[in-house]
Amino acid sequence: NSLFDRLFSQGQATINQVDRDDAVNVVMKRTGKSRAEAEQTVDGWINTYQQARAQINKTQAQVTENVQE
């Protein structure tokens, strides 16, 4: 699904507002949720992604540091 690939593309620090809106529209269409509910769903995905990305970056830095020791 190219929309979600763009939304969560690797290395992207910020989420493009257009892609977010597209994702919200997809959630609304496929689930029948209201715009507010769809926005909550997509924002939850974005927050989860950003937290996971931060944890991955932290772990990579720790591994690099341990390898250099």
PDB file of C-alpha atoms in Angstrom:
ATOM      1  CA  ASN A   1       0.000   0.000   0.000  1.00  0.00           C
ATOM      2  CA  SER A   2       1.912   3.035  -1.261  1.00  0.00           C
ATOM      3  CA  LEU A   3       0.043   5.535   0.928  1.00  0.00           C
ATOM      4  CA  PHE A   4       1.197   3.857   4.109  1.00  0.00           C
ATOM      5  CA  ASP A   5       4.674   3.327   2.655  1.00  0.00           C
ATOM      6  CA  ARG A   6       4.908   7.100   2.140  1.00  0.00           C
ATOM      7  CA  LEU A   7       3.419   7.829   5.550  1.00  0.00           C
ATOM      8  CA  PHE A   8       5.971   5.666   7.316  1.00  0.00           C
ATOM      9  CA  SER A   9       8.906   5.847   4.917  1.00  0.00           C
ATOM     10  CA  GLN A  10      12.165   4.905   6.561  1.00  0.00           C
ATOM     11  CA  GLY A  11      14.240   7.828   7.734  1.00  0.00           C
ATOM     12  CA  GLN A  12      11.446  10.360   7.425  1.00  0.00           C
ATOM     13  CA  ALA A  13      11.610  12.554  10.503  1.00  0.00           C
ATOM     14  CA  THR A  14       8.241  14.213  10.052  1.00  0.00           C
ATOM     15  CA  ILE A  15       4.953  13.053   8.648  1.00  0.00           C
ATOM     16  CA  ASN A  16       3.758  14.886   5.558  1.00  0.00           C
ATOM     17  CA  GLN A  17       0.371  16.502   6.281  1.00  0.00           C
ATOM     18  CA  VAL A  18      -0.968  15.516   2.843  1.00  0.00           C
ATOM     19  CA  ASP A  19      -0.066  11.872   3.427  1.00  0.00           C
ATOM     20  CA  ARG A  20      -1.650  12.028   6.884  1.00  0.00           C
ATOM     21  CA  ASP A  21      -4.853  13.437   5.443  1.00  0.00           C
ATOM     22  CA  ASP A  22      -4.865  10.740   2.752  1.00  0.00           C
ATOM     23  CA  ALA A  23      -4.473   8.072   5.437  1.00  0.00           C
ATOM     24  CA  VAL A  24      -7.319   9.613   7.456  1.00  0.00           C
ATOM     25  CA  ASN A  25      -9.535   9.512   4.367  1.00  0.00           C
ATOM     26  CA  VAL A  26      -8.678   5.842   3.749  1.00  0.00           C
ATOM     27  CA  VAL A  27      -9.516   4.934   7.357  1.00  0.00           C
ATOM     28  CA  MET A  28     -12.824   6.803   7.123  1.00  0.00           C
ATOM     29  CA  LYS A  29     -13.751   5.129   3.838  1.00  0.00           C
ATOM     30  CA  ARG A  30     -12.766   1.591   4.843  1.00  0.00           C
ATOM     31  CA  THR A  31     -14.047   1.607   8.414  1.00  0.00           C
ATOM     32  CA  GLY A  32     -16.933   4.051   8.420  1.00  0.00           C
ATOM     33  CA  LYS A  33     -15.309   5.982  11.270  1.00  0.00           C
ATOM     34  CA  SER A  34     -15.899   9.696  11.651  1.00  0.00           C
ATOM     35  CA  ARG A  35     -13.106  12.105  10.691  1.00  0.00           C
ATOM     36  CA  ALA A  36     -12.232  12.637  14.367  1.00  0.00           C
ATOM     37  CA  GLU A  37     -12.031   8.880  15.008  1.00  0.00           C
ATOM     38  CA  ALA A  38      -9.964   8.335  11.867  1.00  0.00           C
ATOM     39  CA  GLU A  39      -7.608  11.150  12.856  1.00  0.00           C
ATOM     40  CA  GLN A  40      -7.153   9.547  16.295  1.00  0.00           C
ATOM     41  CA  THR A  41      -6.387   6.215  14.652  1.00  0.00           C
ATOM     42  CA  VAL A  42      -3.839   7.659  12.230  1.00  0.00           C
ATOM     43  CA  ASP A  43      -2.257   9.840  14.910  1.00  0.00           C
ATOM     44  CA  GLY A  44      -1.903   6.740  17.072  1.00  0.00           C
ATOM     45  CA  TRP A  45      -0.116   4.963  14.236  1.00  0.00           C
ATOM     46  CA  ILE A  46       2.165   7.952  13.717  1.00  0.00           C
ATOM     47  CA  ASN A  47       2.999   8.174  17.436  1.00  0.00           C
ATOM     48  CA  THR A  48       3.714   4.444  17.618  1.00  0.00           C
ATOM     49  CA  TYR A  49       5.930   4.676  14.545  1.00  0.00           C
ATOM     50  CA  GLN A  50       7.844   7.661  15.923  1.00  0.00           C
ATOM     51  CA  GLN A  51       8.382   5.951  19.283  1.00  0.00           C
ATOM     52  CA  ALA A  52       9.599   2.780  17.584  1.00  0.00           C
ATOM     53  CA  ARG A  53      11.898   4.797  15.298  1.00  0.00           C
ATOM     54  CA  ALA A  54      13.362   6.611  18.322  1.00  0.00           C
ATOM     55  CA  GLN A  55      13.953   3.299  20.111  1.00  0.00           C
ATOM     56  CA  ILE A  56      15.630   1.841  17.029  1.00  0.00           C
ATOM     57  CA  ASN A  57      17.908   4.872  16.753  1.00  0.00           C
ATOM     58  CA  LYS A  58      18.793   4.616  20.449  1.00  0.00           C
ATOM     59  CA  THR A  59      19.551   0.897  20.145  1.00  0.00           C
ATOM     60  CA  GLN A  60      21.669   1.468  17.030  1.00  0.00           C
ATOM     61  CA  ALA A  61      23.688   4.122  18.858  1.00  0.00           C
ATOM     62  CA  GLN A  62      24.224   1.785  21.819  1.00  0.00           C
ATOM     63  CA  VAL A  63      25.338  -1.060  19.561  1.00  0.00           C
ATOM     64  CA  THR A  64      27.728   1.236  17.689  1.00  0.00           C
ATOM     65  CA  GLU A  65      29.143   2.465  20.981  1.00  0.00           C
ATOM     66  CA  ASN A  66      29.598  -1.103  22.277  1.00  0.00           C
ATOM     67  CA  VAL A  67      31.312  -2.200  19.057  1.00  0.00           C
ATOM     68  CA  GLN A  68      33.763   0.698  19.295  1.00  0.00           C
ATOM     69  CA  GLU A  69      34.762  -0.204  22.866  1.00  0.00           C
TER      70      GLU A  69
END
